[in-house]
């Protein structure tokens, strides 16, 4: 039985490995994040405003529930990085001239702190690593219209930016976005902010109401151009890592259940056959005085031994996989210290559940062994009941060879065994579909987001809302072919007790460079006064087309109005709202204004366009679509490739385990029949058809069931993993279905070939002897 035991142990090991890897990594990541937040005082509420005096800090401290507040200056600037033709974006954050910030404290990885009186800065590690910067290197930045040199004297980490990304980006771009911490006096002088600030973060007292503090804080900052306060759950870095934790938890809980169910089924098949083969031995043991419990315990130990072997192997492999995942996370999530920590509690719980699942799966067989009366056990098992198959009732048996008639009759006699075999193999097919569909989803997402929706080459962001005349400036840049302006407006949308902080994207009448489309390619009409919102945003606000929502503008004079939802789109990223630019300008009561533009450029003049934009003082950011695609693919590729290889390997284990065990059990049950056929003159090929034809039918029947099962799992995955940041499209290509079917067929072929070799070693003389 060693082959069957190894196959079952490998199935158990696969589920245990996924559980240990996912849940241990989850606990490591969550524990590291919590310790980092606490030790380095990550804020709980954040707020931006136009400009306010430093005395605001004491007033904020008096808001009930506020434990600590910290004012600072935050500005986005254009960077000129050596060797990088396009402009990069730098976020400058002020820090005290001496000492450390009250909140969001920094961890100095290398170098030293800046000295007052010099334009020395600290740089985030992701940006520094991407450009191989060392303490002492420098970059140029346009500060308030003046070109200045920033000397990087230290490389740091911040709990506020575990993922170093701009809140307006869909994914991190470590090459084109950098974080810099600048002494307070230098920031005040560079941006004319003496004695003033424009950003605030704070922590709360235990038991304080975050919503109440945010409401009071917004009221306080109204006079200073507040743009809306928000909690930690809306902070981009925190949301990003929280979504990753949710994915790990789902993987660690759902996947092992599938493997344990398959393992329990395999053990049930094996133990049922073993007990049937050992009826005489069981009877002899009971005749000698062994109790039912002792006989049952004997087989329990056999099951437990197989499970324990699988648990040990799976735990070791899960630890190895966990170290690989930790290395990926350490490169992406920036913690001072991050090492994979094996979670013994998870391993113990997984082991107990594996043993319990196996024993439950074999409970019926164990009960049969322990309760088998000695007299009954000494008699041969009664033959199965014969009845005509459907094919025979239809009179089609003459179309089949004798070997195929045997196969059909065998399946007809044991329908439950056939059904469970089909379900076991279909689980492998479904897991392969689930593991490979992500490639299809990512290909569709890139095509939809970056070729159907975003058709521009560059997106240019302005320092503040500006007159429409700047579009003419862009159009006169050599190499620029087409320009479309937009007006982004920070708002909070409310519907009763539900609300969400987002931005309305005000767009012009001509929308060729950025389209508002559904996944089927149908454009949404923005000509009517109202909002077109993401389906996800509509669900969050509990709103439908035709409903009105309250629009609280979070900039300028901060007017409050209402708007009707005139359409929804099934987009794939963010919780977005779109409207005509005229409608947005009427809401703000500021007249025609824009905050950015999309443009297409000639490839041969791209560097010239970059150079011109670098010298434009009111441009605060330039995003290249191709650079975003590169960042997207490089961010997803490593982790996706590694997880895909694990899933494919585990699915092959399931397929091979089910097919191999089914074939071995069939061979054990029918060895006398097959040997008799050989004595009667059947060839090896004809005998092989009887043995392996049944497996072939089961595998072929399992493939369509498995494809449907895979589709259901993909739907469940896309539904459960949908977040405010991303919605994974439910897209499965024909190639993915075909690949899953082919891999399972190959695994079945390999298993069948291994079992077929045993046909050459059948004892042909044994069948000539009667059973004693």
PDB file of C-alpha atoms in Angstrom, residues 311-425:
ATOM      1  CA  UNK A 311       1.069  16.841   7.958  1.00  0.00           C
ATOM      2  CA  UNK A 312       4.812  16.692   8.703  1.00  0.00           C
ATOM      3  CA  UNK A 313       5.752  16.891   5.013  1.00  0.00           C
ATOM      4  CA  UNK A 314       3.209  19.673   4.393  1.00  0.00           C
ATOM      5  CA  UNK A 315       4.388  21.671   7.390  1.00  0.00           C
ATOM      6  CA  UNK A 316       8.009  21.545   6.255  1.00  0.00           C
ATOM      7  CA  UNK A 317       7.072  22.486   2.701  1.00  0.00           C
ATOM      8  CA  UNK A 318       4.761  25.235   3.967  1.00  0.00           C
ATOM      9  CA  UNK A 319       7.601  26.735   5.986  1.00  0.00           C
ATOM     10  CA  UNK A 320       9.802  26.708   2.882  1.00  0.00           C
ATOM     11  CA  UNK A 321       7.035  28.351   0.838  1.00  0.00           C
ATOM     12  CA  UNK A 322       6.476  30.870   3.617  1.00  0.00           C
ATOM     13  CA  UNK A 323      10.097  31.994   3.494  1.00  0.00           C
ATOM     14  CA  UNK A 324       9.689  32.592  -0.238  1.00  0.00           C
ATOM     15  CA  UNK A 325       6.524  34.628   0.303  1.00  0.00           C
ATOM     16  CA  UNK A 326       8.219  36.598   3.068  1.00  0.00           C
ATOM     17  CA  UNK A 327      11.045  37.517   0.683  1.00  0.00           C
ATOM     18  CA  UNK A 328       8.488  38.864  -1.822  1.00  0.00           C
ATOM     19  CA  UNK A 329       6.659  40.833   0.858  1.00  0.00           C
ATOM     20  CA  UNK A 330       9.893  42.217   2.303  1.00  0.00           C
ATOM     21  CA  UNK A 331      10.723  43.710  -1.101  1.00  0.00           C
ATOM     22  CA  UNK A 332       7.254  45.242  -1.448  1.00  0.00           C
ATOM     23  CA  UNK A 333       6.115  46.127   2.070  1.00  0.00           C
ATOM     24  CA  UNK A 334       8.664  48.242   3.899  1.00  0.00           C
ATOM     25  CA  UNK A 335       9.088  47.152   7.522  1.00  0.00           C
ATOM     26  CA  UNK A 336      12.204  47.740   9.652  1.00  0.00           C
ATOM     27  CA  UNK A 337      12.352  43.976  10.261  1.00  0.00           C
ATOM     28  CA  UNK A 338      10.291  41.346   8.468  1.00  0.00           C
ATOM     29  CA  UNK A 339      11.046  37.641   8.711  1.00  0.00           C
ATOM     30  CA  UNK A 340       8.758  34.689   8.224  1.00  0.00           C
ATOM     31  CA  UNK A 341       7.747  33.332  11.612  1.00  0.00           C
ATOM     32  CA  UNK A 342       6.413  29.804  11.745  1.00  0.00           C
ATOM     33  CA  UNK A 343       3.088  29.765  13.581  1.00  0.00           C
ATOM     34  CA  UNK A 344       3.082  26.598  15.686  1.00  0.00           C
ATOM     35  CA  UNK A 345      -0.529  27.140  16.719  1.00  0.00           C
ATOM     36  CA  UNK A 346      -1.649  27.198  13.076  1.00  0.00           C
ATOM     37  CA  UNK A 347       0.330  24.022  12.365  1.00  0.00           C
ATOM     38  CA  UNK A 348      -1.180  22.219  15.364  1.00  0.00           C
ATOM     39  CA  UNK A 349      -4.733  23.253  14.490  1.00  0.00           C
ATOM     40  CA  UNK A 350      -4.185  22.229  10.862  1.00  0.00           C
ATOM     41  CA  UNK A 351      -2.803  18.864  11.966  1.00  0.00           C
ATOM     42  CA  UNK A 352      -5.744  18.218  14.303  1.00  0.00           C
ATOM     43  CA  UNK A 353      -8.253  19.193  11.613  1.00  0.00           C
ATOM     44  CA  UNK A 354      -6.473  16.965   9.072  1.00  0.00           C
ATOM     45  CA  UNK A 355      -6.620  13.952  11.391  1.00  0.00           C
ATOM     46  CA  UNK A 356     -10.250  14.718  12.268  1.00  0.00           C
ATOM     47  CA  UNK A 357     -11.228  15.078   8.595  1.00  0.00           C
ATOM     48  CA  UNK A 358      -9.485  11.802   7.739  1.00  0.00           C
ATOM     49  CA  UNK A 359     -11.152   9.899  10.583  1.00  0.00           C
ATOM     50  CA  UNK A 360     -14.555  11.347   9.730  1.00  0.00           C
ATOM     51  CA  UNK A 361     -13.998  10.361   6.103  1.00  0.00           C
ATOM     52  CA  UNK A 362     -13.186   6.786   7.098  1.00  0.00           C
ATOM     53  CA  UNK A 363     -15.708   6.520   9.943  1.00  0.00           C
ATOM     54  CA  UNK A 364     -18.056   4.276   8.011  1.00  0.00           C
ATOM     55  CA  UNK A 365     -15.238   1.900   7.057  1.00  0.00           C
ATOM     56  CA  UNK A 366     -13.889   1.809  10.621  1.00  0.00           C
ATOM     57  CA  UNK A 367     -17.350   1.080  12.001  1.00  0.00           C
ATOM     58  CA  UNK A 368     -17.740  -1.769   9.533  1.00  0.00           C
ATOM     59  CA  UNK A 369     -14.394  -3.249  10.609  1.00  0.00           C
ATOM     60  CA  UNK A 370     -15.100  -3.048  14.318  1.00  0.00           C
ATOM     61  CA  UNK A 371     -18.667  -4.403  14.091  1.00  0.00           C
ATOM     62  CA  UNK A 372     -18.081  -7.217  11.596  1.00  0.00           C
ATOM     63  CA  UNK A 373     -19.271 -10.488  13.281  1.00  0.00           C
ATOM     64  CA  UNK A 374     -16.655 -13.312  13.198  1.00  0.00           C
ATOM     65  CA  UNK A 375     -18.985 -15.801  11.527  1.00  0.00           C
ATOM     66  CA  UNK A 376     -19.919 -13.283   8.842  1.00  0.00           C
ATOM     67  CA  UNK A 377     -16.317 -12.278   8.308  1.00  0.00           C
ATOM     68  CA  UNK A 378     -15.212 -15.886   7.737  1.00  0.00           C
ATOM     69  CA  UNK A 379     -17.506 -16.161   4.719  1.00  0.00           C
ATOM     70  CA  UNK A 380     -16.480 -14.533   1.435  1.00  0.00           C
ATOM     71  CA  UNK A 381     -18.140 -11.210   0.731  1.00  0.00           C
ATOM     72  CA  UNK A 382     -21.415 -11.689  -1.154  1.00  0.00           C
ATOM     73  CA  UNK A 383     -21.263 -10.841  -4.848  1.00  0.00           C
ATOM     74  CA  UNK A 384     -22.739  -7.581  -5.966  1.00  0.00           C
ATOM     75  CA  UNK A 385     -26.302  -7.477  -7.238  1.00  0.00           C
ATOM     76  CA  UNK A 386     -26.623  -7.739 -10.980  1.00  0.00           C
ATOM     77  CA  UNK A 387     -28.942  -5.542 -12.998  1.00  0.00           C
ATOM     78  CA  UNK A 388     -28.926  -4.418 -16.568  1.00  0.00           C
ATOM     79  CA  UNK A 389     -27.204  -1.174 -17.393  1.00  0.00           C
ATOM     80  CA  UNK A 390     -28.910   1.593 -19.316  1.00  0.00           C
ATOM     81  CA  UNK A 391     -26.929   0.652 -22.414  1.00  0.00           C
ATOM     82  CA  UNK A 392     -28.134  -2.945 -22.165  1.00  0.00           C
ATOM     83  CA  UNK A 393     -31.721  -1.857 -21.683  1.00  0.00           C
ATOM     84  CA  UNK A 394     -31.439   0.179 -24.854  1.00  0.00           C
ATOM     85  CA  UNK A 395     -30.002  -2.813 -26.690  1.00  0.00           C
ATOM     86  CA  UNK A 396     -26.741  -1.081 -27.527  1.00  0.00           C
ATOM     87  CA  UNK A 397     -24.436  -3.597 -25.830  1.00  0.00           C
ATOM     88  CA  UNK A 398     -23.686  -5.245 -29.159  1.00  0.00           C
ATOM     89  CA  UNK A 399     -21.834  -2.112 -30.201  1.00  0.00           C
ATOM     90  CA  UNK A 400     -19.347  -2.589 -27.351  1.00  0.00           C
ATOM     91  CA  UNK A 401     -16.509  -5.036 -27.028  1.00  0.00           C
ATOM     92  CA  UNK A 402     -16.569  -7.501 -24.097  1.00  0.00           C
ATOM     93  CA  UNK A 403     -13.946  -5.408 -22.284  1.00  0.00           C
ATOM     94  CA  UNK A 404     -16.066  -2.258 -22.474  1.00  0.00           C
ATOM     95  CA  UNK A 405     -19.152  -4.152 -21.347  1.00  0.00           C
ATOM     96  CA  UNK A 406     -17.211  -5.178 -18.226  1.00  0.00           C
ATOM     97  CA  UNK A 407     -16.245  -1.566 -17.625  1.00  0.00           C
ATOM     98  CA  UNK A 408     -19.809  -0.266 -17.942  1.00  0.00           C
ATOM     99  CA  UNK A 409     -21.149  -3.010 -15.660  1.00  0.00           C
ATOM    100  CA  UNK A 410     -18.474  -2.307 -13.031  1.00  0.00           C
ATOM    101  CA  UNK A 411     -19.391   1.386 -12.949  1.00  0.00           C
ATOM    102  CA  UNK A 412     -23.061   0.479 -12.788  1.00  0.00           C
ATOM    103  CA  UNK A 413     -22.503  -1.799  -9.775  1.00  0.00           C
ATOM    104  CA  UNK A 414     -20.588   0.859  -7.799  1.00  0.00           C
ATOM    105  CA  UNK A 415     -22.176   4.204  -8.700  1.00  0.00           C
ATOM    106  CA  UNK A 416     -21.164   5.985  -5.489  1.00  0.00           C
ATOM    107  CA  UNK A 417     -17.532   5.053  -5.939  1.00  0.00           C
ATOM    108  CA  UNK A 418     -17.692   6.344  -9.519  1.00  0.00           C
ATOM    109  CA  UNK A 419     -19.345   9.597  -8.431  1.00  0.00           C
ATOM    110  CA  UNK A 420     -16.768  10.275  -5.720  1.00  0.00           C
ATOM    111  CA  UNK A 421     -13.926   9.460  -8.092  1.00  0.00           C
ATOM    112  CA  UNK A 422     -15.329  11.952 -10.582  1.00  0.00           C
ATOM    113  CA  UNK A 423     -15.674  14.583  -7.852  1.00  0.00           C
ATOM    114  CA  UNK A 424     -12.084  14.008  -6.698  1.00  0.00           C
ATOM    115  CA  UNK A 425     -10.640  14.405 -10.188  1.00  0.00           C
TER     116      UNK A 425
END
